[in-house]
Each structure stands twice: as structure tokens, then as C-alpha cells.
Amino acid sequence: MPQLDVNEHELSPSMTETSPSPAALPLDSQPLIDLAANPFTLFETWMKEAEKTEVNDPNAMVLATATRDGRPSARIVLLKGADHRGFVFYTNTHSRKGRELEENPHVALLFHWKSQRRQIRIEGAVTPVTPEEADAYFASRSRVSRLGAVASDQSRPLADRAVFEERLKQVEETYPQDPIPRPANWSGYRVNPEYFEFWQERRFRLHDRAVWARNGNDWDVTRLYP
């Protein structure tokens, strides 16, 4: 079974500018998933391809969390960072997902790019990003998004939309100019992957699937039946 060194961290595109997009190829014409690839590099390559063809938000991903006793929930969030350390998203830590992550750090991610006929599944445990990382990303958001993060009790019951809009107005009056401080309960999480599954569509549901599963400092790599 092929193995790859987890410490091979360098991410670089593996497709040239002249390579045809998978979306432009007949379903069975694109090459099979390369089992010799580094999963982080392969993820980056597929993301770059998706950025060329997805109508919007190629960085959208399903984030599945679960309670301590295993009751799952899922929602779409946006990927805001990816490198050899993992995959980063941001949220209100008092939200439902934040509360579930406090109880159970194990998550699953799913990227589905319809235009590319591809998907990637990632499983692992989260760790918080550093305060410096959270501050930097928060400062990069639009002013209204930052005001909204301060005003919102995310996932909590809201009796009337007008209550939130009034709170947003009050926050704007409190911070008429930047900077707007990041709320203590607004931060990010990094998913440290233990498992990747790359999937690409082929005709008659004879799909191409490959898995990278962490084994110490290596990856165990195998192809799966469709």
C-alpha cells in the first residue's frame, strides 16, 4: 500500500495553465486520481480548478459536528485558510456548532463542486486558531460583517427581527469608525485532517475514489470501489 510522508508540507499546483479543466473533459477522459499525490497538494489543485468554474463560493463546505452523545448536525460554512496544518473556518463560539465543538472536537468536512463533478471528504479534530489569527481575519471582513458579529447572538432565539436590527444600529453608533474589536466569543477553528477521500464522477456511477488515512507520520493510500 503506498505511503506518503505527512511532513511533505509544500503546497504547489500540479496542473499547468494549459491543462484542460476536468469540467471540459468527457466523464471517462480525465485521468484517475493519482495515488502518489500529497493530499494537501491535491486538495489545492482541485480547489484552484473549482475556482475557475464554480458560479460562486468554491470555498463553501459542509461542516458536520456532533454532540457528546453523537447527535449530528451539519451546515454550510466557508473555508478561510488551508495549508499543511489544516483547514480553517470562523464562527461565533457560542453558536450551536461552537457549543458542539466544545463537547466533541471531531468533525467532517465536505466540498462538492458540481461544475467539476468532484467532491472531497475530510475528517479530523479541531483546535482553536490563535488570537492573532482570529484578529487578523476579523479585521479583513467588511465593516457591516464585523458589526453584525458584535450584534448577533448567533443561533439563539430571536423574538423579532427588529430587535436584531436595533441592536445592530446601536453597535454602529458605538463604533462609528474603525477599529471594531473582535468579540471574545468570535474566533476560528482549524481542522487537523486524519482522513481525506477524493471522489470524481464517472459514467454509470462507476466513480473514481481514493483515500488518504493518517498513519503516524505517513499516509496510507488506497483506491476504493465506486
mmCIF file with all atom_site columns, C-alpha atoms in Angstrom:
data_model
loop_
_atom_site.group_PDB
_atom_site.id
_atom_site.type_symbol
_atom_site.label_atom_id
_atom_site.label_alt_id
_atom_site.label_comp_id
_atom_site.label_asym_id
_atom_site.label_entity_id
_atom_site.label_seq_id
_atom_site.pdbx_PDB_ins_code
_atom_site.Cartn_x
_atom_site.Cartn_y
_atom_site.Cartn_z
_atom_site.occupancy
_atom_site.B_iso_or_equiv
_atom_site.pdbx_formal_charge
_atom_site.auth_seq_id
_atom_site.auth_comp_id
_atom_site.auth_asym_id
_atom_site.auth_atom_id
_atom_site.pdbx_PDB_model_num
ATOM 1   C CA . MET A 1 1   ? 0.000   0.000  0.000   1.00 0.00 ? 1   MET A CA 1
ATOM 2   C CA . PRO A 1 2   ? 1.552   3.372  -0.961  1.00 0.00 ? 2   PRO A CA 1
ATOM 3   C CA . GLN A 1 3   ? 2.542   5.747  1.858   1.00 0.00 ? 3   GLN A CA 1
ATOM 4   C CA . LEU A 1 4   ? 3.259   9.464  1.843   1.00 0.00 ? 4   LEU A CA 1
ATOM 5   C CA . ASP A 1 5   ? 5.182   11.463 4.439   1.00 0.00 ? 5   ASP A CA 1
ATOM 6   C CA . VAL A 1 6   ? 2.832   13.811 6.333   1.00 0.00 ? 6   VAL A CA 1
ATOM 7   C CA . ASN A 1 7   ? 5.726   16.227 6.717   1.00 0.00 ? 7   ASN A CA 1
ATOM 8   C CA . GLU A 1 8   ? 5.871   16.943 2.986   1.00 0.00 ? 8   GLU A CA 1
ATOM 9   C CA . HIS A 1 9   ? 4.169   20.290 3.572   1.00 0.00 ? 9   HIS A CA 1
ATOM 10  C CA . GLU A 1 10  ? 4.942   22.273 0.425   1.00 0.00 ? 10  GLU A CA 1
ATOM 11  C CA . LEU A 1 11  ? 1.730   23.069 -1.450  1.00 0.00 ? 11  LEU A CA 1
ATOM 12  C CA . SER A 1 12  ? 2.022   23.779 -5.165  1.00 0.00 ? 12  SER A CA 1
ATOM 13  C CA . PRO A 1 13  ? -0.348  23.404 -8.129  1.00 0.00 ? 13  PRO A CA 1
ATOM 14  C CA . SER A 1 14  ? 0.199   20.200 -10.063 1.00 0.00 ? 14  SER A CA 1
ATOM 15  C CA . MET A 1 15  ? -1.682  21.297 -13.197 1.00 0.00 ? 15  MET A CA 1
ATOM 16  C CA . THR A 1 16  ? -0.275  23.776 -15.697 1.00 0.00 ? 16  THR A CA 1
ATOM 17  C CA . GLU A 1 17  ? -2.159  26.715 -17.148 1.00 0.00 ? 17  GLU A CA 1
ATOM 18  C CA . THR A 1 18  ? -2.611  24.756 -20.380 1.00 0.00 ? 18  THR A CA 1
ATOM 19  C CA . SER A 1 19  ? -4.115  21.700 -18.686 1.00 0.00 ? 19  SER A CA 1
ATOM 20  C CA . PRO A 1 20  ? -7.772  21.239 -19.624 1.00 0.00 ? 20  PRO A CA 1
ATOM 21  C CA . SER A 1 21  ? -10.299 21.710 -16.857 1.00 0.00 ? 21  SER A CA 1
ATOM 22  C CA . PRO A 1 22  ? -11.907 18.429 -15.741 1.00 0.00 ? 22  PRO A CA 1
ATOM 23  C CA . ALA A 1 23  ? -15.257 20.118 -16.355 1.00 0.00 ? 23  ALA A CA 1
ATOM 24  C CA . ALA A 1 24  ? -14.375 20.340 -20.050 1.00 0.00 ? 24  ALA A CA 1
ATOM 25  C CA . LEU A 1 25  ? -13.476 16.670 -20.403 1.00 0.00 ? 25  LEU A CA 1
ATOM 26  C CA . PRO A 1 26  ? -15.838 13.763 -21.115 1.00 0.00 ? 26  PRO A CA 1
ATOM 27  C CA . LEU A 1 27  ? -16.590 11.908 -17.886 1.00 0.00 ? 27  LEU A CA 1
ATOM 28  C CA . ASP A 1 28  ? -14.241 8.995  -18.578 1.00 0.00 ? 28  ASP A CA 1
ATOM 29  C CA . SER A 1 29  ? -11.490 11.051 -20.222 1.00 0.00 ? 29  SER A CA 1
ATOM 30  C CA . GLN A 1 30  ? -9.987  12.650 -17.141 1.00 0.00 ? 30  GLN A CA 1
ATOM 31  C CA . PRO A 1 31  ? -7.159  10.693 -15.505 1.00 0.00 ? 31  PRO A CA 1
ATOM 32  C CA . LEU A 1 32  ? -7.724  8.575  -12.435 1.00 0.00 ? 32  LEU A CA 1
ATOM 33  C CA . ILE A 1 33  ? -6.848  10.137 -9.080  1.00 0.00 ? 33  ILE A CA 1
ATOM 34  C CA . ASP A 1 34  ? -3.064  9.959  -8.576  1.00 0.00 ? 34  ASP A CA 1
ATOM 35  C CA . LEU A 1 35  ? -2.340  7.794  -5.530  1.00 0.00 ? 35  LEU A CA 1
ATOM 36  C CA . ALA A 1 36  ? 1.219   9.168  -5.381  1.00 0.00 ? 36  ALA A CA 1
ATOM 37  C CA . ALA A 1 37  ? -0.049  12.715 -4.762  1.00 0.00 ? 37  ALA A CA 1
ATOM 38  C CA . ASN A 1 38  ? 0.250   14.554 -1.464  1.00 0.00 ? 38  ASN A CA 1
ATOM 39  C CA . PRO A 1 39  ? -3.356  15.063 -0.246  1.00 0.00 ? 39  PRO A CA 1
ATOM 40  C CA . PHE A 1 40  ? -2.796  18.714 0.665   1.00 0.00 ? 40  PHE A CA 1
ATOM 41  C CA . THR A 1 41  ? -1.363  19.449 -2.778  1.00 0.00 ? 41  THR A CA 1
ATOM 42  C CA . LEU A 1 42  ? -4.163  17.528 -4.475  1.00 0.00 ? 42  LEU A CA 1
ATOM 43  C CA . PHE A 1 43  ? -6.727  19.491 -2.461  1.00 0.00 ? 43  PHE A CA 1
ATOM 44  C CA . GLU A 1 44  ? -5.103  22.755 -3.552  1.00 0.00 ? 44  GLU A CA 1
ATOM 45  C CA . THR A 1 45  ? -5.123  21.661 -7.195  1.00 0.00 ? 45  THR A CA 1
ATOM 46  C CA . TRP A 1 46  ? -8.796  20.707 -7.103  1.00 0.00 ? 46  TRP A CA 1
ATOM 47  C CA . MET A 1 47  ? -9.711  23.943 -5.321  1.00 0.00 ? 47  MET A CA 1
ATOM 48  C CA . LYS A 1 48  ? -7.922  26.016 -7.952  1.00 0.00 ? 48  LYS A CA 1
ATOM 49  C CA . GLU A 1 49  ? -9.833  24.156 -10.667 1.00 0.00 ? 49  GLU A CA 1
ATOM 50  C CA . ALA A 1 50  ? -13.116 24.775 -8.845  1.00 0.00 ? 50  ALA A CA 1
ATOM 51  C CA . GLU A 1 51  ? -12.344 28.480 -8.565  1.00 0.00 ? 51  GLU A CA 1
ATOM 52  C CA . LYS A 1 52  ? -12.349 28.653 -12.366 1.00 0.00 ? 52  LYS A CA 1
ATOM 53  C CA . THR A 1 53  ? -15.765 27.061 -12.876 1.00 0.00 ? 53  THR A CA 1
ATOM 54  C CA . GLU A 1 54  ? -17.983 27.326 -9.780  1.00 0.00 ? 54  GLU A CA 1
ATOM 55  C CA . VAL A 1 55  ? -20.684 30.005 -10.047 1.00 0.00 ? 55  VAL A CA 1
ATOM 56  C CA . ASN A 1 56  ? -19.940 31.263 -6.520  1.00 0.00 ? 56  ASN A CA 1
ATOM 57  C CA . ASP A 1 57  ? -18.247 30.274 -3.271  1.00 0.00 ? 57  ASP A CA 1
ATOM 58  C CA . PRO A 1 58  ? -15.937 27.440 -4.359  1.00 0.00 ? 58  PRO A CA 1
ATOM 59  C CA . ASN A 1 59  ? -14.702 27.540 -0.743  1.00 0.00 ? 59  ASN A CA 1
ATOM 60  C CA . ALA A 1 60  ? -18.139 26.575 0.607   1.00 0.00 ? 60  ALA A CA 1
ATOM 61  C CA . MET A 1 61  ? -18.069 23.345 2.588   1.00 0.00 ? 61  MET A CA 1
ATOM 62  C CA . VAL A 1 62  ? -20.408 21.263 4.679   1.00 0.00 ? 62  VAL A CA 1
ATOM 63  C CA . LEU A 1 63  ? -19.268 21.179 8.302   1.00 0.00 ? 63  LEU A CA 1
ATOM 64  C CA . ALA A 1 64  ? -20.696 18.278 10.303  1.00 0.00 ? 64  ALA A CA 1
ATOM 65  C CA . THR A 1 65  ? -20.411 18.329 14.088  1.00 0.00 ? 65  THR A CA 1
ATOM 66  C CA . ALA A 1 66  ? -21.908 16.149 16.809  1.00 0.00 ? 66  ALA A CA 1
ATOM 67  C CA . THR A 1 67  ? -22.851 16.398 20.451  1.00 0.00 ? 67  THR A CA 1
ATOM 68  C CA . ARG A 1 68  ? -21.066 14.460 23.157  1.00 0.00 ? 68  ARG A CA 1
ATOM 69  C CA . ASP A 1 69  ? -23.563 11.611 22.708  1.00 0.00 ? 69  ASP A CA 1
ATOM 70  C CA . GLY A 1 70  ? -23.170 11.545 18.923  1.00 0.00 ? 70  GLY A CA 1
ATOM 71  C CA . ARG A 1 71  ? -26.207 13.510 17.701  1.00 0.00 ? 71  ARG A CA 1
ATOM 72  C CA . PRO A 1 72  ? -25.054 15.106 14.419  1.00 0.00 ? 72  PRO A CA 1
ATOM 73  C CA . SER A 1 73  ? -25.780 18.439 12.818  1.00 0.00 ? 73  SER A CA 1
ATOM 74  C CA . ALA A 1 74  ? -24.469 19.982 9.599   1.00 0.00 ? 74  ALA A CA 1
ATOM 75  C CA . ARG A 1 75  ? -24.338 23.364 7.904   1.00 0.00 ? 75  ARG A CA 1
ATOM 76  C CA . ILE A 1 76  ? -22.504 25.207 5.134   1.00 0.00 ? 76  ILE A CA 1
ATOM 77  C CA . VAL A 1 77  ? -19.559 27.377 6.174   1.00 0.00 ? 77  VAL A CA 1
ATOM 78  C CA . LEU A 1 78  ? -16.728 29.000 4.231   1.00 0.00 ? 78  LEU A CA 1
ATOM 79  C CA . LEU A 1 79  ? -13.139 27.771 4.215   1.00 0.00 ? 79  LEU A CA 1
ATOM 80  C CA . LYS A 1 80  ? -10.911 30.697 5.157   1.00 0.00 ? 80  LYS A CA 1
ATOM 81  C CA . GLY A 1 81  ? -7.494  29.096 5.259   1.00 0.00 ? 81  GLY A CA 1
ATOM 82  C CA . ALA A 1 82  ? -5.801  25.889 4.127   1.00 0.00 ? 82  ALA A CA 1
ATOM 83  C CA . ASP A 1 83  ? -2.221  24.716 4.474   1.00 0.00 ? 83  ASP A CA 1
ATOM 84  C CA . HIS A 1 84  ? -0.261  21.742 5.841   1.00 0.00 ? 84  HIS A CA 1
ATOM 85  C CA . ARG A 1 85  ? -1.607  22.494 9.342   1.00 0.00 ? 85  ARG A CA 1
ATOM 86  C CA . GLY A 1 86  ? -5.248  22.065 8.346   1.00 0.00 ? 86  GLY A CA 1
ATOM 87  C CA . PHE A 1 87  ? -8.436  23.777 7.214   1.00 0.00 ? 87  PHE A CA 1
ATOM 88  C CA . VAL A 1 88  ? -9.730  26.922 8.934   1.00 0.00 ? 88  VAL A CA 1
ATOM 89  C CA . PHE A 1 89  ? -13.221 28.363 9.417   1.00 0.00 ? 89  PHE A CA 1
ATOM 90  C CA . TYR A 1 90  ? -14.559 31.099 11.704  1.00 0.00 ? 90  TYR A CA 1
ATOM 91  C CA . THR A 1 91  ? -17.724 31.413 13.776  1.00 0.00 ? 91  THR A CA 1
ATOM 92  C CA . ASN A 1 92  ? -19.345 32.628 16.956  1.00 0.00 ? 92  ASN A CA 1
ATOM 93  C CA . THR A 1 93  ? -18.096 30.142 19.527  1.00 0.00 ? 93  THR A CA 1
ATOM 94  C CA . HIS A 1 94  ? -21.432 30.347 21.384  1.00 0.00 ? 94  HIS A CA 1
ATOM 95  C CA . SER A 1 95  ? -23.310 29.140 18.298  1.00 0.00 ? 95  SER A CA 1
ATOM 96  C CA . ARG A 1 96  ? -24.658 25.604 18.076  1.00 0.00 ? 96  ARG A CA 1
ATOM 97  C CA . LYS A 1 97  ? -21.565 24.395 16.242  1.00 0.00 ? 97  LYS A CA 1
ATOM 98  C CA . GLY A 1 98  ? -19.336 26.182 18.734  1.00 0.00 ? 98  GLY A CA 1
ATOM 99  C CA . ARG A 1 99  ? -21.097 24.525 21.649  1.00 0.00 ? 99  ARG A CA 1
ATOM 100 C CA . GLU A 1 100 ? -20.904 21.112 19.986  1.00 0.00 ? 100 GLU A CA 1
ATOM 101 C CA . LEU A 1 101 ? -17.203 21.565 19.236  1.00 0.00 ? 101 LEU A CA 1
ATOM 102 C CA . GLU A 1 102 ? -16.649 22.311 22.908  1.00 0.00 ? 102 GLU A CA 1
ATOM 103 C CA . GLU A 1 103 ? -18.185 18.913 23.735  1.00 0.00 ? 103 GLU A CA 1
ATOM 104 C CA . ASN A 1 104 ? -16.805 16.931 20.820  1.00 0.00 ? 104 ASN A CA 1
ATOM 105 C CA . PRO A 1 105 ? -13.924 18.233 18.651  1.00 0.00 ? 105 PRO A CA 1
ATOM 106 C CA . HIS A 1 106 ? -14.323 15.611 15.904  1.00 0.00 ? 106 HIS A CA 1
ATOM 107 C CA . VAL A 1 107 ? -15.775 16.933 12.637  1.00 0.00 ? 107 VAL A CA 1
ATOM 108 C CA . ALA A 1 108 ? -16.272 16.069 8.990   1.00 0.00 ? 108 ALA A CA 1
ATOM 109 C CA . LEU A 1 109 ? -15.972 18.457 6.041   1.00 0.00 ? 109 LEU A CA 1
ATOM 110 C CA . LEU A 1 110 ? -17.394 18.000 2.567   1.00 0.00 ? 110 LEU A CA 1
ATOM 111 C CA . PHE A 1 111 ? -16.571 20.035 -0.529  1.00 0.00 ? 111 PHE A CA 1
ATOM 112 C CA . HIS A 1 112 ? -18.823 19.408 -3.538  1.00 0.00 ? 112 HIS A CA 1
ATOM 113 C CA . TRP A 1 113 ? -18.085 21.112 -6.838  1.00 0.00 ? 113 TRP A CA 1
ATOM 114 C CA . LYS A 1 114 ? -20.913 20.353 -9.230  1.00 0.00 ? 114 LYS A CA 1
ATOM 115 C CA . SER A 1 115 ? -19.186 22.090 -12.132 1.00 0.00 ? 115 SER A CA 1
ATOM 116 C CA . GLN A 1 116 ? -16.131 19.869 -11.624 1.00 0.00 ? 116 GLN A CA 1
ATOM 117 C CA . ARG A 1 117 ? -18.049 16.655 -10.903 1.00 0.00 ? 117 ARG A CA 1
ATOM 118 C CA . ARG A 1 118 ? -15.854 16.247 -7.852  1.00 0.00 ? 118 ARG A CA 1
ATOM 119 C CA . GLN A 1 119 ? -16.044 16.123 -4.083  1.00 0.00 ? 119 GLN A CA 1
ATOM 120 C CA . ILE A 1 120 ? -13.603 15.873 -1.192  1.00 0.00 ? 120 ILE A CA 1
ATOM 121 C CA . ARG A 1 121 ? -14.383 14.497 2.272   1.00 0.00 ? 121 ARG A CA 1
ATOM 122 C CA . ILE A 1 122 ? -12.115 15.389 5.202   1.00 0.00 ? 122 ILE A CA 1
ATOM 123 C CA . GLU A 1 123 ? -12.316 14.104 8.776   1.00 0.00 ? 123 GLU A CA 1
ATOM 124 C CA . GLY A 1 124 ? -10.352 15.202 11.806  1.00 0.00 ? 124 GLY A CA 1
ATOM 125 C CA . ALA A 1 125 ? -10.400 17.070 15.105  1.00 0.00 ? 125 ALA A CA 1
ATOM 126 C CA . VAL A 1 126 ? -10.447 20.839 15.570  1.00 0.00 ? 126 VAL A CA 1
ATOM 127 C CA . THR A 1 127 ? -8.186  23.095 17.579  1.00 0.00 ? 127 THR A CA 1
ATOM 128 C CA . PRO A 1 128 ? -8.725  26.840 18.069  1.00 0.00 ? 128 PRO A CA 1
ATOM 129 C CA . VAL A 1 129 ? -6.764  29.250 15.909  1.00 0.00 ? 129 VAL A CA 1
ATOM 130 C CA . THR A 1 130 ? -4.532  31.715 17.716  1.00 0.00 ? 130 THR A CA 1
ATOM 131 C CA . PRO A 1 131 ? -5.973  35.059 18.873  1.00 0.00 ? 131 PRO A CA 1
ATOM 132 C CA . GLU A 1 132 ? -3.635  36.751 16.410  1.00 0.00 ? 132 GLU A CA 1
ATOM 133 C CA . GLU A 1 133 ? -5.055  34.715 13.515  1.00 0.00 ? 133 GLU A CA 1
ATOM 134 C CA . ALA A 1 134 ? -8.631  35.460 14.595  1.00 0.00 ? 134 ALA A CA 1
ATOM 135 C CA . ASP A 1 135 ? -7.865  39.175 14.961  1.00 0.00 ? 135 ASP A CA 1
ATOM 136 C CA . ALA A 1 136 ? -6.281  39.344 11.505  1.00 0.00 ? 136 ALA A CA 1
ATOM 137 C CA . TYR A 1 137 ? -9.176  37.611 9.784   1.00 0.00 ? 137 TYR A CA 1
ATOM 138 C CA . PHE A 1 138 ? -11.814 39.597 11.699  1.00 0.00 ? 138 PHE A CA 1
ATOM 139 C CA . ALA A 1 139 ? -10.136 42.851 10.652  1.00 0.00 ? 139 ALA A CA 1
ATOM 140 C CA . SER A 1 140 ? -10.235 41.740 6.999   1.00 0.00 ? 140 SER A CA 1
ATOM 141 C CA . ARG A 1 141 ? -14.040 41.383 6.984   1.00 0.00 ? 141 ARG A CA 1
ATOM 142 C CA . SER A 1 142 ? -16.345 44.107 5.729   1.00 0.00 ? 142 SER A CA 1
ATOM 143 C CA . ARG A 1 143 ? -17.413 46.721 8.266   1.00 0.00 ? 143 ARG A CA 1
ATOM 144 C CA . VAL A 1 144 ? -21.046 45.556 8.281   1.00 0.00 ? 144 VAL A CA 1
ATOM 145 C CA . SER A 1 145 ? -19.972 41.930 8.787   1.00 0.00 ? 145 SER A CA 1
ATOM 146 C CA . ARG A 1 146 ? -17.891 42.944 11.804  1.00 0.00 ? 146 ARG A CA 1
ATOM 147 C CA . LEU A 1 147 ? -20.736 44.982 13.252  1.00 0.00 ? 147 LEU A CA 1
ATOM 148 C CA . GLY A 1 148 ? -23.068 42.036 12.718  1.00 0.00 ? 148 GLY A CA 1
ATOM 149 C CA . ALA A 1 149 ? -20.705 39.692 14.535  1.00 0.00 ? 149 ALA A CA 1
ATOM 150 C CA . VAL A 1 150 ? -20.741 42.014 17.552  1.00 0.00 ? 150 VAL A CA 1
ATOM 151 C CA . ALA A 1 151 ? -24.531 42.429 17.488  1.00 0.00 ? 151 ALA A CA 1
ATOM 152 C CA . SER A 1 152 ? -25.574 38.821 16.881  1.00 0.00 ? 152 SER A CA 1
ATOM 153 C CA . ASP A 1 153 ? -26.218 36.149 19.499  1.00 0.00 ? 153 ASP A CA 1
ATOM 154 C CA . GLN A 1 154 ? -25.727 33.548 16.790  1.00 0.00 ? 154 GLN A CA 1
ATOM 155 C CA . SER A 1 155 ? -28.090 30.546 16.911  1.00 0.00 ? 155 SER A CA 1
ATOM 156 C CA . ARG A 1 156 ? -30.019 31.953 19.904  1.00 0.00 ? 156 ARG A CA 1
ATOM 157 C CA . PRO A 1 157 ? -33.805 32.555 19.690  1.00 0.00 ? 157 PRO A CA 1
ATOM 158 C CA . LEU A 1 158 ? -34.799 35.958 18.238  1.00 0.00 ? 158 LEU A CA 1
ATOM 159 C CA . ALA A 1 159 ? -38.297 37.208 19.128  1.00 0.00 ? 159 ALA A CA 1
ATOM 160 C CA . ASP A 1 160 ? -38.412 39.771 16.322  1.00 0.00 ? 160 ASP A CA 1
ATOM 161 C CA . ARG A 1 161 ? -36.028 40.736 13.513  1.00 0.00 ? 161 ARG A CA 1
ATOM 162 C CA . ALA A 1 162 ? -36.452 44.360 14.569  1.00 0.00 ? 162 ALA A CA 1
ATOM 163 C CA . VAL A 1 163 ? -34.694 43.564 17.858  1.00 0.00 ? 163 VAL A CA 1
ATOM 164 C CA . PHE A 1 164 ? -31.563 42.484 15.999  1.00 0.00 ? 164 PHE A CA 1
ATOM 165 C CA . GLU A 1 165 ? -31.695 45.441 13.604  1.00 0.00 ? 165 GLU A CA 1
ATOM 166 C CA . GLU A 1 166 ? -31.968 47.842 16.538  1.00 0.00 ? 166 GLU A CA 1
ATOM 167 C CA . ARG A 1 167 ? -29.021 46.160 18.244  1.00 0.00 ? 167 ARG A CA 1
ATOM 168 C CA . LEU A 1 168 ? -27.015 46.431 15.013  1.00 0.00 ? 168 LEU A CA 1
ATOM 169 C CA . LYS A 1 169 ? -27.810 50.155 14.869  1.00 0.00 ? 169 LYS A CA 1
ATOM 170 C CA . GLN A 1 170 ? -26.638 50.580 18.461  1.00 0.00 ? 170 GLN A CA 1
ATOM 171 C CA . VAL A 1 171 ? -23.383 48.779 17.757  1.00 0.00 ? 171 VAL A CA 1
ATOM 172 C CA . GLU A 1 172 ? -22.792 51.003 14.732  1.00 0.00 ? 172 GLU A CA 1
ATOM 173 C CA . GLU A 1 173 ? -23.305 54.071 16.927  1.00 0.00 ? 173 GLU A CA 1
ATOM 174 C CA . THR A 1 174 ? -20.865 52.644 19.475  1.00 0.00 ? 174 THR A CA 1
ATOM 175 C CA . TYR A 1 175 ? -18.202 52.144 16.783  1.00 0.00 ? 175 TYR A CA 1
ATOM 176 C CA . PRO A 1 176 ? -18.694 54.974 14.256  1.00 0.00 ? 176 PRO A CA 1
ATOM 177 C CA . GLN A 1 177 ? -15.157 54.371 12.994  1.00 0.00 ? 177 GLN A CA 1
ATOM 178 C CA . ASP A 1 178 ? -12.721 51.504 12.856  1.00 0.00 ? 178 ASP A CA 1
ATOM 179 C CA . PRO A 1 179 ? -11.314 49.602 14.597  1.00 0.00 ? 179 PRO A CA 1
ATOM 180 C CA . ILE A 1 180 ? -14.179 47.391 15.715  1.00 0.00 ? 180 ILE A CA 1
ATOM 181 C CA . PRO A 1 181 ? -12.843 44.993 18.360  1.00 0.00 ? 181 PRO A CA 1
ATOM 182 C CA . ARG A 1 182 ? -13.298 41.273 17.771  1.00 0.00 ? 182 ARG A CA 1
ATOM 183 C CA . PRO A 1 183 ? -15.775 39.802 20.275  1.00 0.00 ? 183 PRO A CA 1
ATOM 184 C CA . ALA A 1 184 ? -14.169 37.321 22.675  1.00 0.00 ? 184 ALA A CA 1
ATOM 185 C CA . ASN A 1 185 ? -16.706 34.702 21.577  1.00 0.00 ? 185 ASN A CA 1
ATOM 186 C CA . TRP A 1 186 ? -15.921 35.077 17.873  1.00 0.00 ? 186 TRP A CA 1
ATOM 187 C CA . SER A 1 187 ? -12.959 33.061 16.642  1.00 0.00 ? 187 SER A CA 1
ATOM 188 C CA . GLY A 1 188 ? -11.808 30.272 14.380  1.00 0.00 ? 188 GLY A CA 1
ATOM 189 C CA . TYR A 1 189 ? -11.072 26.571 14.353  1.00 0.00 ? 189 TYR A CA 1
ATOM 190 C CA . ARG A 1 190 ? -8.514  24.535 12.442  1.00 0.00 ? 190 ARG A CA 1
ATOM 191 C CA . VAL A 1 191 ? -9.415  21.021 11.308  1.00 0.00 ? 191 VAL A CA 1
ATOM 192 C CA . ASN A 1 192 ? -6.356  18.771 11.505  1.00 0.00 ? 192 ASN A CA 1
ATOM 193 C CA . PRO A 1 193 ? -7.114  16.100 8.888   1.00 0.00 ? 193 PRO A CA 1
ATOM 194 C CA . GLU A 1 194 ? -6.827  12.438 9.718   1.00 0.00 ? 194 GLU A CA 1
ATOM 195 C CA . TYR A 1 195 ? -8.663  11.271 6.613   1.00 0.00 ? 195 TYR A CA 1
ATOM 196 C CA . PHE A 1 196 ? -9.166  12.512 3.047   1.00 0.00 ? 196 PHE A CA 1
ATOM 197 C CA . GLU A 1 197 ? -11.408 10.969 0.425   1.00 0.00 ? 197 GLU A CA 1
ATOM 198 C CA . PHE A 1 198 ? -11.219 12.320 -3.125  1.00 0.00 ? 198 PHE A CA 1
ATOM 199 C CA . TRP A 1 199 ? -14.125 11.462 -5.441  1.00 0.00 ? 199 TRP A CA 1
ATOM 200 C CA . GLN A 1 200 ? -14.700 12.210 -9.095  1.00 0.00 ? 200 GLN A CA 1
ATOM 201 C CA . GLU A 1 201 ? -17.656 11.262 -11.202 1.00 0.00 ? 201 GLU A CA 1
ATOM 202 C CA . ARG A 1 202 ? -17.523 8.720  -13.985 1.00 0.00 ? 202 ARG A CA 1
ATOM 203 C CA . ARG A 1 203 ? -20.272 7.375  -16.200 1.00 0.00 ? 203 ARG A CA 1
ATOM 204 C CA . PHE A 1 204 ? -22.835 4.854  -14.981 1.00 0.00 ? 204 PHE A CA 1
ATOM 205 C CA . ARG A 1 205 ? -21.882 5.648  -11.357 1.00 0.00 ? 205 ARG A CA 1
ATOM 206 C CA . LEU A 1 206 ? -18.542 3.890  -11.827 1.00 0.00 ? 206 LEU A CA 1
ATOM 207 C CA . HIS A 1 207 ? -16.913 6.688  -9.876  1.00 0.00 ? 207 HIS A CA 1
ATOM 208 C CA . ASP A 1 208 ? -13.232 7.108  -9.018  1.00 0.00 ? 208 ASP A CA 1
ATOM 209 C CA . ARG A 1 209 ? -12.475 7.240  -5.270  1.00 0.00 ? 209 ARG A CA 1
ATOM 210 C CA . ALA A 1 210 ? -9.208  7.403  -3.333  1.00 0.00 ? 210 ALA A CA 1
ATOM 211 C CA . VAL A 1 211 ? -8.475  7.661  0.387   1.00 0.00 ? 211 VAL A CA 1
ATOM 212 C CA . TRP A 1 212 ? -5.545  9.042  2.382   1.00 0.00 ? 212 TRP A CA 1
ATOM 213 C CA . ALA A 1 213 ? -5.694  7.888  6.042   1.00 0.00 ? 213 ALA A CA 1
ATOM 214 C CA . ARG A 1 214 ? -3.137  9.170  8.530   1.00 0.00 ? 214 ARG A CA 1
ATOM 215 C CA . ASN A 1 215 ? -0.829  6.521  9.989   1.00 0.00 ? 215 ASN A CA 1
ATOM 216 C CA . GLY A 1 216 ? 1.623   8.165  12.350  1.00 0.00 ? 216 GLY A CA 1
ATOM 217 C CA . ASN A 1 217 ? 3.817   10.415 10.208  1.00 0.00 ? 217 ASN A CA 1
ATOM 218 C CA . ASP A 1 218 ? 2.658   8.769  6.992   1.00 0.00 ? 218 ASP A CA 1
ATOM 219 C CA . TRP A 1 219 ? -0.493  8.397  4.943   1.00 0.00 ? 219 TRP A CA 1
ATOM 220 C CA . ASP A 1 220 ? -1.951  5.035  3.997   1.00 0.00 ? 220 ASP A CA 1
ATOM 221 C CA . VAL A 1 221 ? -3.325  5.462  0.491   1.00 0.00 ? 221 VAL A CA 1
ATOM 222 C CA . THR A 1 222 ? -5.795  3.238  -1.301  1.00 0.00 ? 222 THR A CA 1
ATOM 223 C CA . ARG A 1 223 ? -8.377  3.328  -4.048  1.00 0.00 ? 223 ARG A CA 1
ATOM 224 C CA . LEU A 1 224 ? -11.976 2.418  -3.163  1.00 0.00 ? 224 LEU A CA 1
ATOM 225 C CA . TYR A 1 225 ? -14.649 0.625  -5.107  1.00 0.00 ? 225 TYR A CA 1
ATOM 226 C CA . PRO A 1 226 ? -17.248 3.069  -6.506  1.00 0.00 ? 226 PRO A CA 1
#
